[in-house]
Coordinates of C-alpha atoms in Angstrom, one line a residue:
Chain A
M255 CA -2.9 -9.6 5.4
I256 CA -3.4 -6.1 4.1
W257 CA -6.7 -5.7 5.9
S258 CA -5.1 -6.8 9.2
G259 CA -2.2 -4.5 8.7
I260 CA -4.5 -1.5 8.1
I261 CA -6.6 -2.3 11.2
I262 CA -3.6 -2.9 13.5
C263 CA -1.9 0.3 12.2
G264 CA -5.2 2.1 12.7
V265 CA -5.6 0.9 16.3
I266 CA -1.9 1.8 17.1
T267 CA -2.3 5.3 15.6
F268 CA -5.5 5.9 17.6
L269 CA -3.9 4.7 20.8
I270 CA -0.9 7.0 20.3
R271 CA -3.3 9.9 20.0
F272 CA -5.7 8.8 22.7
I273 CA -3.6 7.5 25.6
P274 CA -2.3 10.9 26.8
M275 CA -5.7 12.5 26.5
S276 CA -7.3 9.6 28.4
G277 CA -5.5 10.6 31.5
I278 CA -4.1 7.0 32.0
I279 CA -0.5 8.2 32.1
S280 CA 1.2 10.9 34.0
K281 CA 1.4 14.2 32.1
E282 CA 5.1 14.7 32.7
L283 CA 7.5 12.7 30.6
S284 CA 11.2 12.5 31.3
P285 CA 13.3 15.0 29.2
S286 CA 15.0 12.1 27.3
A287 CA 11.7 10.6 26.4
K288 CA 10.5 14.0 25.1
N289 CA 13.8 14.4 23.2
S290 CA 13.4 11.0 21.5
F291 CA 9.9 11.9 20.3
K292 CA 11.4 15.0 18.7
Y293 CA 13.9 12.9 16.8
I294 CA 11.7 10.0 15.7
P295 CA 10.0 11.6 12.7
L296 CA 13.3 12.8 11.4
A297 CA 15.0 9.4 12.0
V298 CA 12.2 7.4 10.3
L299 CA 11.3 9.7 7.4
T300 CA 14.9 10.3 6.3
P301 CA 15.7 6.7 5.4
I302 CA 12.4 6.5 3.5
I303 CA 13.4 9.7 1.5
I304 CA 16.8 8.2 0.8
N305 CA 15.2 5.0 -0.4
D306 CA 12.9 7.0 -2.7
L307 CA 15.7 9.1 -4.2
S308 CA 18.1 6.2 -4.7
I309 CA 18.4 3.7 -7.5
F310 CA 19.6 0.3 -6.3
E311 CA 20.4 -2.4 -8.8
N312 CA 21.5 -5.7 -7.3
N313 CA 22.1 -3.9 -4.1
T314 CA 24.5 -1.4 -5.8
L315 CA 23.7 2.3 -5.4
F316 CA 23.7 4.5 -8.5
L317 CA 24.4 8.0 -7.4
F318 CA 25.3 10.0 -10.5
K319 CA 22.9 9.0 -13.3
N320 CA 20.0 9.7 -11.1
Y321 CA 17.8 12.8 -11.7
K322 CA 15.9 12.2 -8.4
I323 CA 18.9 12.9 -6.3
Y324 CA 19.6 16.2 -8.0
A325 CA 15.9 17.2 -7.8
G326 CA 15.9 16.1 -4.2
L327 CA 18.9 18.3 -3.4
I328 CA 17.2 21.3 -5.1
S329 CA 14.0 20.7 -3.0
I330 CA 16.1 20.5 0.2
I331 CA 17.6 23.9 -0.6
V332 CA 14.2 25.4 -1.4
A333 CA 12.8 23.9 1.8
F334 CA 15.6 25.5 3.8
I335 CA 15.1 28.9 2.2
T336 CA 11.3 29.1 1.9
N337 CA 10.1 26.8 4.7
N338 CA 7.1 26.3 2.4
I339 CA 5.6 22.9 1.5
L340 CA 4.0 24.0 -1.8
A341 CA 7.2 25.7 -3.0
T342 CA 9.4 22.7 -2.1
I343 CA 7.1 20.2 -3.9
S344 CA 6.5 22.3 -7.0
I345 CA 10.1 23.4 -7.6
G346 CA 11.4 19.9 -6.8
M347 CA 8.9 18.3 -9.2
A348 CA 9.5 20.9 -11.9
S349 CA 13.2 20.4 -11.8
Y350 CA 12.8 16.6 -11.9
I351 CA 10.5 16.7 -14.9
F352 CA 12.8 19.2 -16.6
M353 CA 15.9 17.1 -16.0
S354 CA 14.4 13.8 -16.9
N355 CA 12.9 15.1 -20.2
F356 CA 15.5 17.6 -21.4
I357 CA 18.9 16.8 -19.9
N358 CA 21.0 13.8 -20.7
I359 CA 23.4 12.8 -18.0
Chain M
M26 CA -18.5 32.9 21.6
K27 CA -21.1 30.3 20.6
K28 CA -20.2 26.7 19.8
I29 CA -21.0 27.1 16.1
E30 CA -18.8 30.2 15.9
V31 CA -15.8 28.4 17.4
F32 CA -16.5 25.4 15.1
K33 CA -16.7 27.6 12.0
Q34 CA -13.5 29.4 13.0
G35 CA -11.7 26.1 13.2
I36 CA -13.0 25.2 9.7
F37 CA -11.9 28.6 8.1
E38 CA -8.5 28.6 9.7
E39 CA -7.9 25.0 8.5
L40 CA -8.9 25.6 4.9
P41 CA -5.7 27.2 3.6
L42 CA -3.7 24.1 4.6
Q43 CA -5.7 22.0 2.3
L44 CA -3.7 23.4 -0.6
G45 CA -0.9 21.1 0.5
V46 CA -3.1 18.3 1.9
F47 CA -5.3 17.7 -1.1
P48 CA -2.6 16.9 -3.7
F49 CA -0.9 14.7 -1.1
G50 CA -4.2 12.7 -0.7
I51 CA -4.5 12.3 -4.4
I52 CA -0.9 11.0 -4.6
Y53 CA -1.6 8.6 -1.7
G54 CA -4.7 7.2 -3.6
I55 CA -2.7 6.7 -6.8
M56 CA 0.1 5.0 -4.9
A57 CA -2.2 2.8 -2.9
I58 CA -3.8 1.4 -6.1
E59 CA -0.4 1.0 -7.8
S60 CA 0.9 -0.9 -4.7
G61 CA -1.8 -3.5 -5.2
L62 CA -4.4 -2.4 -2.7
T63 CA -8.1 -2.6 -3.7
P64 CA -10.0 0.7 -4.0
M65 CA -11.9 -0.2 -0.8
Q66 CA -8.6 -0.9 1.1
A67 CA -7.1 2.3 -0.2
F68 CA -10.1 4.4 0.7
L69 CA -10.8 2.9 4.1
M70 CA -7.2 3.1 5.1
S71 CA -7.7 6.9 5.1
S72 CA -10.4 6.6 7.6
I73 CA -8.9 3.8 9.7
I74 CA -5.4 5.1 10.0
F75 CA -6.0 8.8 9.1
G76 CA -2.4 9.7 9.0
G77 CA -1.0 10.9 5.7
A78 CA 2.8 10.3 5.9
S79 CA 2.3 6.9 7.6
Q80 CA -0.2 5.8 5.0
V81 CA 2.2 6.6 2.2
A82 CA 4.9 4.7 4.0
F83 CA 2.6 1.8 4.5
V84 CA 1.8 1.5 0.7
Q85 CA 5.4 2.1 -0.2
L86 CA 6.6 -0.7 2.1
I87 CA 3.8 -3.1 0.9
S88 CA 4.8 -2.6 -2.7
S89 CA 8.4 -3.6 -1.8
N90 CA 7.3 -6.8 0.0
T91 CA 8.5 -5.5 3.4
P92 CA 7.8 -7.8 6.4
F93 CA 4.6 -7.1 8.2
G94 CA 6.3 -6.2 11.5
V95 CA 8.4 -3.5 9.9
I96 CA 5.4 -1.9 8.3
V97 CA 3.4 -1.8 11.6
T98 CA 6.5 -0.5 13.5
T99 CA 7.2 2.2 10.8
V100 CA 3.6 3.5 10.9
G101 CA 3.7 3.6 14.7
A102 CA 7.1 5.4 14.7
I103 CA 6.0 8.0 12.1
N104 CA 2.8 8.7 14.1
S105 CA 4.6 8.7 17.5
R106 CA 4.8 12.5 17.4
H107 CA 1.0 12.6 17.9
F108 CA 1.7 11.3 21.4
L109 CA 3.3 14.7 22.2
Y110 CA 0.5 16.6 20.6
S111 CA -2.0 14.7 22.7
I112 CA 0.0 15.5 25.9
S113 CA -0.1 19.2 25.1
M114 CA -3.8 19.1 24.3
M115 CA -4.7 17.3 27.5
E116 CA -4.5 20.4 29.6
Y117 CA -7.3 22.0 27.6
L118 CA -9.5 18.9 27.1
K119 CA -9.2 17.0 30.4
S120 CA -12.7 18.1 31.6
L121 CA -14.4 16.7 28.5
S122 CA -16.4 13.5 28.5
L123 CA -14.8 10.3 27.3
K124 CA -16.9 10.3 24.1
W125 CA -15.5 13.8 23.2
R126 CA -11.9 12.8 24.0
I127 CA -12.2 9.7 21.7
V128 CA -13.5 11.8 18.8
L129 CA -10.9 14.5 19.3
A130 CA -8.1 12.0 19.7
Y131 CA -9.1 10.4 16.4
L132 CA -9.0 13.8 14.6
L133 CA -5.7 14.9 16.2
T134 CA -3.4 15.1 13.1
D135 CA -0.5 17.4 12.3
E136 CA -2.5 20.1 10.5
A137 CA -5.4 20.1 12.9
Y138 CA -3.0 20.3 15.9
A139 CA -0.9 23.1 14.3
I140 CA -3.9 25.4 13.9
S141 CA -5.9 24.5 17.1
I142 CA -3.0 24.6 19.6
R143 CA -2.4 28.2 18.6
K144 CA -6.0 29.0 19.5
F145 CA -5.8 27.0 22.7
I146 CA -2.6 28.8 23.9
N147 CA -3.7 32.3 22.8
E148 CA -7.3 32.2 24.0
P149 CA -7.4 29.5 26.7
N150 CA -10.4 31.0 28.5
I151 CA -13.0 31.1 25.7
S152 CA -15.8 28.6 26.0
F153 CA -16.2 25.5 23.8
L154 CA -12.5 25.5 22.7
H155 CA -12.9 21.8 21.8
F156 CA -15.3 22.8 19.0
H157 CA -12.3 24.5 17.3
L158 CA -10.4 21.3 17.2
L159 CA -13.5 19.6 16.0
G160 CA -13.7 22.1 13.1
T161 CA -10.0 21.8 12.1
G162 CA -10.1 18.0 12.4
M163 CA -13.3 17.5 10.5
T164 CA -12.1 19.8 7.7
L165 CA -8.9 17.8 7.4
F166 CA -10.8 14.5 7.6
L167 CA -13.2 15.5 4.7
S168 CA -10.4 16.9 2.6
W169 CA -8.3 13.7 3.1
Q170 CA -11.1 11.3 2.3
T171 CA -12.2 13.3 -0.8
S172 CA -8.6 13.6 -2.2
T173 CA -8.0 9.9 -1.5
L174 CA -11.1 9.0 -3.4
M175 CA -10.0 11.2 -6.3
G176 CA -6.6 9.5 -6.4
V177 CA -8.1 6.1 -6.3
F178 CA -10.5 6.7 -9.2
L179 CA -8.6 9.3 -11.4
G180 CA -5.1 8.1 -10.8
G181 CA -4.8 6.0 -13.9
D182 CA -5.8 8.9 -16.2
L183 CA -2.9 11.2 -15.2
P184 CA 0.0 11.5 -17.7
Q185 CA 2.9 9.1 -17.1
F186 CA 5.6 11.6 -17.7
L187 CA 4.6 13.5 -14.5
D188 CA 5.9 10.6 -12.3
L189 CA 3.7 11.8 -9.5
Q190 CA 5.1 9.3 -7.0
F191 CA 8.1 11.6 -6.8
I192 CA 5.9 14.1 -4.9
I193 CA 6.1 11.7 -1.9
P194 CA 9.8 12.1 -1.1
L195 CA 9.5 15.8 -1.9
T196 CA 6.6 16.1 0.6
F197 CA 8.7 14.3 3.3
I198 CA 11.6 16.7 2.5
A199 CA 9.2 19.6 3.0
I200 CA 8.1 18.2 6.3
I201 CA 11.5 17.3 7.8
V202 CA 13.8 20.1 6.6
P203 CA 12.0 22.7 8.8
M204 CA 12.5 20.3 11.8
I205 CA 16.3 20.6 11.4
K206 CA 16.9 23.4 13.8
S207 CA 19.9 22.3 15.9
V208 CA 23.1 20.3 15.7
S209 CA 21.5 17.2 17.1
T210 CA 18.6 17.2 14.6
F211 CA 21.1 17.7 11.8
L212 CA 23.1 14.7 13.1
V213 CA 20.0 12.6 13.3
V214 CA 19.3 13.2 9.6
I215 CA 22.9 12.5 8.6
A216 CA 23.1 9.3 10.7
S217 CA 19.8 7.8 9.7
A218 CA 20.4 8.7 6.0
F219 CA 23.8 7.0 5.9
S220 CA 22.8 4.0 8.0
G221 CA 19.7 3.7 5.8
L222 CA 21.8 3.6 2.6
I223 CA 24.3 1.1 4.0
L224 CA 21.7 -1.2 5.5
K225 CA 19.6 -1.1 2.4
S226 CA 22.6 -1.9 0.2
L227 CA 23.3 -4.9 2.5
D228 CA 19.7 -6.0 1.9
I229 CA 18.8 -6.0 5.6
N230 CA 15.1 -6.5 6.2
F231 CA 14.6 -4.1 9.1
W232 CA 16.7 -1.3 7.6
I233 CA 14.2 1.5 8.2
I234 CA 13.7 0.6 11.9
I235 CA 17.5 0.0 12.5
S236 CA 18.5 3.2 10.8
G237 CA 15.7 5.1 12.7
I238 CA 17.0 3.7 16.0
I239 CA 20.6 4.7 15.1
G240 CA 19.3 8.2 14.2
V241 CA 17.5 8.6 17.6
V242 CA 20.5 7.3 19.6
I243 CA 22.8 9.8 17.8
G244 CA 20.3 12.6 18.4
L245 CA 20.1 11.8 22.2
A246 CA 23.9 11.4 22.4
S247 CA 24.5 14.8 20.7
S248 CA 21.7 16.8 22.3
R249 CA 24.2 18.4 24.7
L250 CA 25.7 20.1 21.6
D251 CA 22.5 22.2 21.2
K252 CA 23.0 24.1 24.5

């Protein structure tokens, strides 16, 4: 199951990268197709982030006693200001470690 | 310029980006083992898929018993942006042999594209441009494989209090926040975030895909607001 998943995902990923370069399809995409490609990474990665920052217990969301949400918000601000991957990760991680070890909410 | 010079230029220009790639690879390796993959599966996934964010999503979804179809669709959706990269590269690579195009398509990742496309646009007339993409792509490939291997074998020795898995959402935040440049992209994030939360709390299996589709539809519907 895992092996077949890895191989299928590998083939799909390769085809996504190869098909335009192969010359099989027309170079020009419709504007709406181009627009939707622009939105897909945002639309797929955002729910994954939300899932990683949330704590669900019996399908109930815990918003307030959750250090990850606060650290996530800090890293969003850092990402907006600095536009820097390393700064976003290190400040977000440092604030999470600090809050989870030294602050009791 | 000689082939080797263009190739070396690709390598040297790609190297600084490894500061971000290397820790990400280690985290992927750790997560893959914690999600129940064997070391061989974890390591070979980095060569077979060779797509950082999608590999992390794969192991996260495996660990939460997500249906197979959702995992495959999610990986495809996350990597779909490479389709656009490939289209923009085609102009410069169309005269190459099929063998070359297969190799370069395999190596076409975010970081390799970001560096090489700049070179392609700024210096379109230099010879052997494809060796630049070969250099950036191979640098990234070696870095990703090495860091995955380190994560697979050293992961268990890292201190627990670090909770390194938290680096994954932080990395995704660092990737998507700079993409929010317009009203429509902002609305995509808001729509997919809220629909993700609601669908997840309703315990709906395909919540990532459905909330992704909702986000794209909202983006397309609101794209006029950008003008």
